[in-house]
PDB file of N, CA and C and ligand atoms in Angstrom:
ATOM      1  N   MET A  11      11.660  16.609  49.918  1.00 43.00           N
ATOM      2  CA  MET A  11      10.809  16.548  50.985  1.00 43.00           C
ATOM      3  C   MET A  11      10.851  17.864  51.755  1.00 43.00           C
ATOM      4  N   ASP A  12      11.955  18.399  51.809  1.00 53.00           N
ATOM      5  CA  ASP A  12      12.109  19.532  52.622  1.00 53.00           C
ATOM      6  C   ASP A  12      11.247  20.773  52.223  1.00 53.00           C
ATOM      7  N   ASN A  13      10.845  20.749  50.917  1.00 79.00           N
ATOM      8  CA  ASN A  13      10.029  21.872  50.466  1.00 79.00           C
ATOM      9  C   ASN A  13       8.769  21.836  51.070  1.00 79.00           C
ATOM     10  N   CYS A  14       8.330  20.937  51.775  1.00 84.00           N
ATOM     11  CA  CYS A  14       7.138  20.877  52.561  1.00 84.00           C
ATOM     12  C   CYS A  14       7.102  22.175  53.387  1.00 84.00           C
ATOM     13  N   ARG A  15       8.266  22.460  54.028  1.00 79.00           N
ATOM     14  CA  ARG A  15       8.440  23.591  54.853  1.00 79.00           C
ATOM     15  C   ARG A  15       8.033  24.820  54.000  1.00 79.00           C
ATOM     16  N   GLU A  16       8.570  24.879  52.885  1.00 81.00           N
ATOM     17  CA  GLU A  16       8.368  26.156  52.072  1.00 81.00           C
ATOM     18  C   GLU A  16       6.892  26.242  51.673  1.00 81.00           C
ATOM     19  N   TYR A  17       6.214  25.049  51.394  1.00 85.00           N
ATOM     20  CA  TYR A  17       4.818  25.155  51.149  1.00 85.00           C
ATOM     21  C   TYR A  17       3.982  25.427  52.424  1.00 85.00           C
ATOM     22  N   LEU A  18       4.483  25.052  53.466  1.00 80.00           N
ATOM     23  CA  LEU A  18       3.815  25.397  54.749  1.00 80.00           C
ATOM     24  C   LEU A  18       3.671  26.931  54.940  1.00 80.00           C
ATOM     25  N   GLU A  19       4.729  27.577  54.646  1.00 75.00           N
ATOM     26  CA  GLU A  19       4.670  29.019  54.675  1.00 75.00           C
ATOM     27  C   GLU A  19       3.413  29.522  53.857  1.00 75.00           C
ATOM     28  N   ASN A  20       3.111  28.915  52.897  1.00 85.00           N
ATOM     29  CA  ASN A  20       1.991  29.393  52.010  1.00 85.00           C
ATOM     30  C   ASN A  20       0.648  28.765  52.272  1.00 85.00           C
ATOM     31  N   LEU A  21       0.693  27.641  52.981  1.00 85.00           N
ATOM     32  CA  LEU A  21      -0.495  26.909  53.237  1.00 85.00           C
ATOM     33  C   LEU A  21      -1.683  27.862  53.926  1.00 85.00           C
ATOM     34  N   CYS A  22      -1.252  28.643  54.842  1.00 79.00           N
ATOM     35  CA  CYS A  22      -2.217  29.456  55.559  1.00 79.00           C
ATOM     36  C   CYS A  22      -2.934  30.334  54.517  1.00 79.00           C
ATOM     37  N   SER A  23      -2.004  31.025  53.709  1.00 84.00           N
ATOM     38  CA  SER A  23      -2.595  32.032  52.863  1.00 84.00           C
ATOM     39  C   SER A  23      -3.416  31.304  51.682  1.00 84.00           C
ATOM     40  N   TYR A  24      -2.876  30.166  51.315  1.00 88.00           N
ATOM     41  CA  TYR A  24      -3.554  29.340  50.331  1.00 88.00           C
ATOM     42  C   TYR A  24      -5.071  28.970  50.800  1.00 88.00           C
ATOM     43  N   VAL A  25      -5.265  28.585  52.001  1.00 86.00           N
ATOM     44  CA  VAL A  25      -6.431  28.351  52.684  1.00 86.00           C
ATOM     45  C   VAL A  25      -7.342  29.489  52.747  1.00 86.00           C
ATOM     46  N   ASP A  26      -6.588  30.703  52.900  1.00 81.00           N
ATOM     47  CA  ASP A  26      -7.377  31.804  52.965  1.00 81.00           C
ATOM     48  C   ASP A  26      -7.662  32.542  51.647  1.00 81.00           C
ATOM     49  N   GLY A  27      -7.192  31.782  50.518  1.00 85.00           N
ATOM     50  CA  GLY A  27      -7.384  32.302  49.223  1.00 85.00           C
ATOM     51  C   GLY A  27      -6.537  33.580  48.922  1.00 85.00           C
ATOM     52  N   GLU A  28      -5.465  33.711  49.603  1.00 85.00           N
ATOM     53  CA  GLU A  28      -4.688  34.917  49.422  1.00 85.00           C
ATOM     54  C   GLU A  28      -3.429  34.760  48.537  1.00 85.00           C
ATOM     55  N   VAL A  29      -3.281  33.617  47.972  1.00 89.00           N
ATOM     56  CA  VAL A  29      -2.107  33.349  47.052  1.00 89.00           C
ATOM     57  C   VAL A  29      -2.423  33.552  45.630  1.00 89.00           C
ATOM     58  N   ASP A  30      -1.355  33.886  44.880  1.00 92.00           N
ATOM     59  CA  ASP A  30      -1.550  34.029  43.428  1.00 92.00           C
ATOM     60  C   ASP A  30      -1.884  32.682  42.735  1.00 92.00           C
ATOM     61  N   ASP A  31      -2.551  32.718  41.615  1.00 93.00           N
ATOM     62  CA  ASP A  31      -2.940  31.572  40.894  1.00 93.00           C
ATOM     63  C   ASP A  31      -1.686  30.564  40.633  1.00 93.00           C
ATOM     64  N   SER A  32      -0.593  31.176  40.344  1.00 94.00           N
ATOM     65  CA  SER A  32       0.588  30.266  40.009  1.00 94.00           C
ATOM     66  C   SER A  32       0.927  29.539  41.392  1.00 94.00           C
ATOM     67  N   VAL A  33       1.039  30.242  42.415  1.00 91.00           N
ATOM     68  CA  VAL A  33       1.466  29.628  43.691  1.00 91.00           C
ATOM     69  C   VAL A  33       0.325  28.701  44.207  1.00 91.00           C
ATOM     70  N   CYS A  34      -0.889  29.001  43.899  1.00 92.00           N
ATOM     71  CA  CYS A  34      -2.101  28.085  44.184  1.00 92.00           C
ATOM     72  C   CYS A  34      -1.899  26.868  43.438  1.00 92.00           C
ATOM     73  N   ARG A  35      -1.540  26.891  42.152  1.00 94.00           N
ATOM     74  CA  ARG A  35      -1.291  25.679  41.366  1.00 94.00           C
ATOM     75  C   ARG A  35      -0.265  24.879  41.867  1.00 94.00           C
ATOM     76  N   GLU A  36       0.875  25.480  42.243  1.00 91.00           N
ATOM     77  CA  GLU A  36       2.065  24.744  42.781  1.00 91.00           C
ATOM     78  C   GLU A  36       1.668  24.023  44.016  1.00 91.00           C
ATOM     79  N   ILE A  37       0.937  24.767  44.868  1.00 91.00           N
ATOM     80  CA  ILE A  37       0.505  24.132  46.075  1.00 91.00           C
ATOM     81  C   ILE A  37      -0.312  22.866  45.825  1.00 91.00           C
ATOM     82  N   GLU A  38      -1.372  23.066  44.907  1.00 93.00           N
ATOM     83  CA  GLU A  38      -2.081  21.943  44.631  1.00 93.00           C
ATOM     84  C   GLU A  38      -1.430  20.808  43.919  1.00 93.00           C
ATOM     85  N   LYS A  39      -0.477  21.080  43.153  1.00 93.00           N
ATOM     86  CA  LYS A  39       0.382  20.095  42.766  1.00 93.00           C
ATOM     87  C   LYS A  39       1.039  19.307  43.783  1.00 93.00           C
ATOM     88  N   HIS A  40       1.564  19.997  44.659  1.00 92.00           N
ATOM     89  CA  HIS A  40       2.227  19.367  45.865  1.00 92.00           C
ATOM     90  C   HIS A  40       1.369  18.635  46.731  1.00 92.00           C
ATOM     91  N   LEU A  41       0.142  19.121  46.881  1.00 93.00           N
ATOM     92  CA  LEU A  41      -0.891  18.405  47.664  1.00 93.00           C
ATOM     93  C   LEU A  41      -1.197  17.088  47.067  1.00 93.00           C
ATOM     94  N   ALA A  42      -1.215  17.093  45.821  1.00 94.00           N
ATOM     95  CA  ALA A  42      -1.655  15.882  45.170  1.00 94.00           C
ATOM     96  C   ALA A  42      -0.644  14.629  45.476  1.00 94.00           C
ATOM     97  N   GLY A  43       0.553  15.119  45.755  1.00 93.00           N
ATOM     98  CA  GLY A  43       1.448  13.964  46.011  1.00 93.00           C
ATOM     99  C   GLY A  43       1.953  13.970  47.523  1.00 93.00           C
ATOM    100  N   CYS A  44       1.416  14.738  48.312  1.00 91.00           N
ATOM    101  CA  CYS A  44       1.893  14.805  49.679  1.00 91.00           C
ATOM    102  C   CYS A  44       0.709  14.732  50.639  1.00 91.00           C
ATOM    103  N   PRO A  45       0.326  13.633  51.167  1.00 89.00           N
ATOM    104  CA  PRO A  45      -0.814  13.464  52.063  1.00 89.00           C
ATOM    105  C   PRO A  45      -0.586  14.215  53.370  1.00 89.00           C
ATOM    106  N   ASP A  46       0.549  14.416  53.799  1.00 85.00           N
ATOM    107  CA  ASP A  46       0.847  15.049  55.029  1.00 85.00           C
ATOM    108  C   ASP A  46       0.400  16.562  54.855  1.00 85.00           C
ATOM    109  N   CYS A  47       0.703  17.196  53.718  1.00 88.00           N
ATOM    110  CA  CYS A  47       0.277  18.595  53.508  1.00 88.00           C
ATOM    111  C   CYS A  47      -1.275  18.695  53.327  1.00 88.00           C
ATOM    112  N   ARG A  48      -1.685  17.596  52.800  1.00 90.00           N
ATOM    113  CA  ARG A  48      -3.229  17.610  52.627  1.00 90.00           C
ATOM    114  C   ARG A  48      -3.912  17.640  53.837  1.00 90.00           C
ATOM    115  N   ILE A  49      -3.399  16.762  54.793  1.00 87.00           N
ATOM    116  CA  ILE A  49      -3.918  16.902  56.212  1.00 87.00           C
ATOM    117  C   ILE A  49      -3.816  18.223  56.822  1.00 87.00           C
ATOM    118  N   MET A  50      -2.733  18.763  56.585  1.00 84.00           N
ATOM    119  CA  MET A  50      -2.443  20.189  57.103  1.00 84.00           C
ATOM    120  C   MET A  50      -3.464  21.178  56.536  1.00 84.00           C
ATOM    121  N   VAL A  51      -3.630  21.160  55.192  1.00 90.00           N
ATOM    122  CA  VAL A  51      -4.609  21.998  54.720  1.00 90.00           C
ATOM    123  C   VAL A  51      -6.006  21.718  55.162  1.00 90.00           C
ATOM    124  N   ASP A  52      -6.365  20.550  55.386  1.00 89.00           N
ATOM    125  CA  ASP A  52      -7.629  20.102  55.860  1.00 89.00           C
ATOM    126  C   ASP A  52      -7.857  20.773  57.215  1.00 89.00           C
ATOM    127  N   THR A  53      -6.798  20.535  58.010  1.00 84.00           N
ATOM    128  CA  THR A  53      -6.835  21.113  59.367  1.00 84.00           C
ATOM    129  C   THR A  53      -6.961  22.504  59.331  1.00 84.00           C
ATOM    130  N   LEU A  54      -6.182  23.169  58.551  1.00 82.00           N
ATOM    131  CA  LEU A  54      -6.216  24.616  58.481  1.00 82.00           C
ATOM    132  C   LEU A  54      -7.468  25.133  58.098  1.00 82.00           C
ATOM    133  N   ARG A  55      -8.218  24.491  57.110  1.00 86.00           N
ATOM    134  CA  ARG A  55      -9.522  24.919  56.633  1.00 86.00           C
ATOM    135  C   ARG A  55     -10.536  24.786  57.815  1.00 86.00           C
ATOM    136  N   LYS A  56     -10.463  23.771  58.452  1.00 83.00           N
ATOM    137  CA  LYS A  56     -11.403  23.560  59.601  1.00 83.00           C
ATOM    138  C   LYS A  56     -11.175  24.669  60.641  1.00 83.00           C
ATOM    139  N   THR A  57      -9.963  24.878  60.909  1.00 78.00           N
ATOM    140  CA  THR A  57      -9.574  25.983  61.882  1.00 78.00           C
ATOM    141  C   THR A  57     -10.069  27.314  61.406  1.00 78.00           C
ATOM    142  N   VAL A  58      -9.804  27.610  60.167  1.00 76.00           N
ATOM    143  CA  VAL A  58     -10.230  28.963  59.570  1.00 76.00           C
ATOM    144  C   VAL A  58     -11.640  29.074  59.709  1.00 76.00           C
ATOM    145  N   ARG A  59     -12.333  27.929  59.292  1.00 78.00           N
ATOM    146  CA  ARG A  59     -13.797  28.028  59.315  1.00 78.00           C
ATOM    147  C   ARG A  59     -14.389  28.349  60.786  1.00 78.00           C
ATOM    148  N   LEU A  60     -13.806  27.555  61.706  1.00 74.00           N
ATOM    149  CA  LEU A  60     -14.109  27.725  63.124  1.00 74.00           C
ATOM    150  C   LEU A  60     -13.882  29.257  63.476  1.00 74.00           C
ATOM    151  N   CYS A  61     -12.729  29.709  63.129  1.00 70.00           N
ATOM    152  CA  CYS A  61     -12.346  31.045  63.472  1.00 70.00           C
ATOM    153  C   CYS A  61     -13.466  32.069  63.009  1.00 70.00           C
ATOM    154  N   ARG A  62     -13.789  31.856  61.750  1.00 71.00           N
ATOM    155  CA  ARG A  62     -14.733  32.794  61.088  1.00 71.00           C
ATOM    156  C   ARG A  62     -16.124  32.692  61.722  1.00 71.00           C
ATOM    157  N   GLU A  63     -16.622  31.498  61.975  1.00 76.00           N
ATOM    158  CA  GLU A  63     -17.844  31.381  62.542  1.00 76.00           C
ATOM    159  C   GLU A  63     -17.951  31.931  63.922  1.00 76.00           C
ATOM    160  N   GLY A  64     -16.778  31.663  64.674  1.00 72.00           N
ATOM    161  CA  GLY A  64     -16.753  32.160  66.064  1.00 72.00           C
ATOM    162  C   GLY A  64     -16.602  33.768  66.044  1.00 72.00           C
ATOM    163  N   LYS A  65     -15.500  34.222  65.775  1.00 60.00           N
ATOM    164  CA  LYS A  65     -15.265  35.613  65.808  1.00 60.00           C
ATOM    165  C   LYS A  65     -14.450  35.988  64.515  1.00 60.00           C
ATOM    166  N   GLU A  66     -14.655  37.253  64.064  1.00 55.00           N
ATOM    167  CA  GLU A  66     -13.811  37.671  62.950  1.00 55.00           C
ATOM    168  C   GLU A  66     -12.393  37.954  63.387  1.00 55.00           C
ATOM    169  N   GLU A  67     -11.571  37.016  63.291  1.00 56.00           N
ATOM    170  CA  GLU A  67     -10.277  37.256  63.629  1.00 56.00           C
ATOM    171  C   GLU A  67      -9.333  36.507  62.687  1.00 56.00           C
ATOM    172  N   PRO A  68      -8.168  36.978  62.601  1.00 60.00           N
ATOM    173  CA  PRO A  68      -7.249  36.267  61.711  1.00 60.00           C
ATOM    174  C   PRO A  68      -6.667  34.924  62.308  1.00 60.00           C
ATOM    175  N   LEU A  69      -6.105  34.098  61.570  1.00 60.00           N
ATOM    176  CA  LEU A  69      -5.551  32.846  62.176  1.00 60.00           C
ATOM    177  C   LEU A  69      -4.752  33.048  63.484  1.00 60.00           C
ATOM    178  N   PRO A  70      -4.995  32.193  64.293  1.00 64.00           N
ATOM    179  CA  PRO A  70      -4.224  32.230  65.589  1.00 64.00           C
ATOM    180  C   PRO A  70      -2.656  32.355  65.340  1.00 64.00           C
ATOM    181  N   GLU A  71      -2.005  33.143  66.117  1.00 68.00           N
ATOM    182  CA  GLU A  71      -0.688  33.272  65.837  1.00 68.00           C
ATOM    183  C   GLU A  71       0.182  32.119  65.956  1.00 68.00           C
ATOM    184  N   GLY A  72      -0.310  31.300  66.975  1.00 74.00           N
ATOM    185  CA  GLY A  72       0.465  30.093  67.250  1.00 74.00           C
ATOM    186  C   GLY A  72       0.231  28.932  66.253  1.00 74.00           C
ATOM    187  N   LEU A  73      -0.692  29.177  65.390  1.00 71.00           N
ATOM    188  CA  LEU A  73      -1.169  27.970  64.518  1.00 71.00           C
ATOM    189  C   LEU A  73      -0.001  27.471  63.566  1.00 71.00           C
ATOM    190  N   LYS A  74       0.634  28.381  63.027  1.00 68.00           N
ATOM    191  CA  LYS A  74       1.704  27.949  62.085  1.00 68.00           C
ATOM    192  C   LYS A  74       2.714  27.121  62.759  1.00 68.00           C
ATOM    193  N   ALA A  75       3.167  27.578  63.956  1.00 74.00           N
ATOM    194  CA  ALA A  75       4.125  26.944  64.791  1.00 74.00           C
ATOM    195  C   ALA A  75       3.636  25.571  65.100  1.00 74.00           C
ATOM    196  N   ARG A  76       2.460  25.466  65.363  1.00 74.00           N
ATOM    197  CA  ARG A  76       1.884  24.229  65.742  1.00 74.00           C
ATOM    198  C   ARG A  76       1.813  23.246  64.496  1.00 74.00           C
ATOM    199  N   MET A  77       1.438  23.761  63.477  1.00 72.00           N
ATOM    200  CA  MET A  77       1.449  23.018  62.206  1.00 72.00           C
ATOM    201  C   MET A  77       2.796  22.421  61.925  1.00 72.00           C
ATOM    202  N   GLU A  78       3.850  23.369  62.076  1.00 74.00           N
ATOM    203  CA  GLU A  78       5.223  22.869  61.848  1.00 74.00           C
ATOM    204  C   GLU A  78       5.619  21.869  62.749  1.00 74.00           C
ATOM    205  N   ALA A  79       5.357  21.946  64.022  1.00 78.00           N
ATOM    206  CA  ALA A  79       5.513  20.918  64.922  1.00 78.00           C
ATOM    207  C   ALA A  79       4.866  19.518  64.549  1.00 78.00           C
ATOM    208  N   ILE A  80       3.558  19.615  64.035  1.00 74.00           N
ATOM    209  CA  ILE A  80       2.929  18.454  63.667  1.00 74.00           C
ATOM    210  C   ILE A  80       3.684  17.749  62.441  1.00 74.00           C
ATOM    211  N   LEU A  81       3.968  18.623  61.498  1.00 72.00           N
ATOM    212  CA  LEU A  81       4.688  18.123  60.281  1.00 72.00           C
ATOM    213  C   LEU A  81       5.984  17.509  60.682  1.00 72.00           C
ATOM    214  N   GLU A  82       6.778  18.110  61.559  1.00 75.00           N
ATOM    215  CA  GLU A  82       8.051  17.688  61.909  1.00 75.00           C
ATOM    216  C   GLU A  82       7.912  16.306  62.558  1.00 75.00           C
ATOM    217  N   LYS A  83       6.866  16.181  63.355  1.00 77.00           N
ATOM    218  CA  LYS A  83       6.683  14.928  64.011  1.00 77.00           C
ATOM    219  C   LYS A  83       6.373  13.841  63.071  1.00 77.00           C
ATOM    220  N   LYS A  84       5.547  14.200  62.008  1.00 73.00           N
ATOM    221  CA  LYS A  84       5.159  13.302  60.984  1.00 73.00           C
ATOM    222  C   LYS A  84       6.450  12.743  60.141  1.00 73.00           C
ATOM    223  N   TRP A  85       7.289  13.754  59.820  1.00 70.00           N
ATOM    224  CA  TRP A  85       8.390  13.534  59.163  1.00 70.00           C
ATOM    225  C   TRP A  85       9.206  12.553  59.870  1.00 70.00           C
ATOM    226  N   LYS A  86       9.402  12.717  61.142  1.00 74.00           N
ATOM    227  CA  LYS A  86      10.210  11.846  61.937  1.00 74.00           C
ATOM    228  C   LYS A  86       9.637  10.314  61.952  1.00 74.00           C
ATOM    229  N   GLU A  87       8.288  10.320  62.089  1.00 75.00           N
ATOM    230  CA  GLU A  87       7.736   9.044  62.004  1.00 75.00           C
ATOM    231  C   GLU A  87       7.944   8.437  60.713  1.00 75.00           C
ATOM    232  N   LYS A  88       7.831   9.236  59.653  1.00 70.00           N
ATOM    233  CA  LYS A  88       7.865   8.591  58.319  1.00 70.00           C
ATOM    234  C   LYS A  88       9.272   8.294  58.026  1.00 70.00           C
ATOM    235  N   PHE A  89      10.291   9.116  58.262  1.00 68.00           N
ATOM    236  CA  PHE A  89      11.573   8.844  57.811  1.00 68.00           C
ATOM    237  C   PHE A  89      12.560   8.281  58.895  1.00 68.00           C
ATOM    238  N   GLY A  90      11.962   8.212  60.116  1.00 68.00           N
ATOM    239  CA  GLY A  90      12.745   7.799  61.249  1.00 68.00           C
ATOM    240  C   GLY A  90      13.992   8.544  61.524  1.00 68.00           C
ATOM    241  N   LYS A  91      13.987   9.881  61.071  1.00 57.00           N
ATOM    242  CA  LYS A  91      15.113  10.779  61.280  1.00 57.00           C
ATOM    243  C   LYS A  91      14.983  11.301  62.664  1.00 57.00           C
ATOM    244  N   ASP A  92      16.094  11.382  63.213  1.00 55.00           N
ATOM    245  CA  ASP A  92      16.309  12.166  64.393  1.00 55.00           C
ATOM    246  C   ASP A  92      17.630  12.732  64.523  1.00 55.00           C
ATOM    247  N   GLU A  93      17.742  13.749  65.262  1.00 53.00           N
ATOM    248  CA  GLU A  93      19.073  14.405  65.435  1.00 53.00           C
ATOM    249  C   GLU A  93      20.032  13.448  66.252  1.00 53.00           C
ATOM    250  N   GLY A  94      21.198  13.283  65.623  1.00 49.00           N
ATOM    251  CA  GLY A  94      22.158  12.636  66.220  1.00 49.00           C
ATOM    252  C   GLY A  94      22.239  11.070  65.652  1.00 49.00           C
TER     253      GLY A  94
HETATM  254 ZN1   ZN B 101       4.206  18.447  51.587  1.00 94.52          ZN
END
């Protein structure tokens, strides 16, 4: 499950079409079995589109951190894990 984090690193690039084919396939494979990451990609795509329609700027810097926060919250909900 922890490799969600690793994928997260690439999701932004993936949405932007900036990853290699092999990475792209790996991500898609992971997405097929991971609804949380699918939601993430969906959200990213919408954000990217909005950014592009609005102004020509790269992804907001805080976006990745926000995505991680969302994922982390989801994991905790899902696995009931908490520190301590
Ligand atoms: Zn995942």
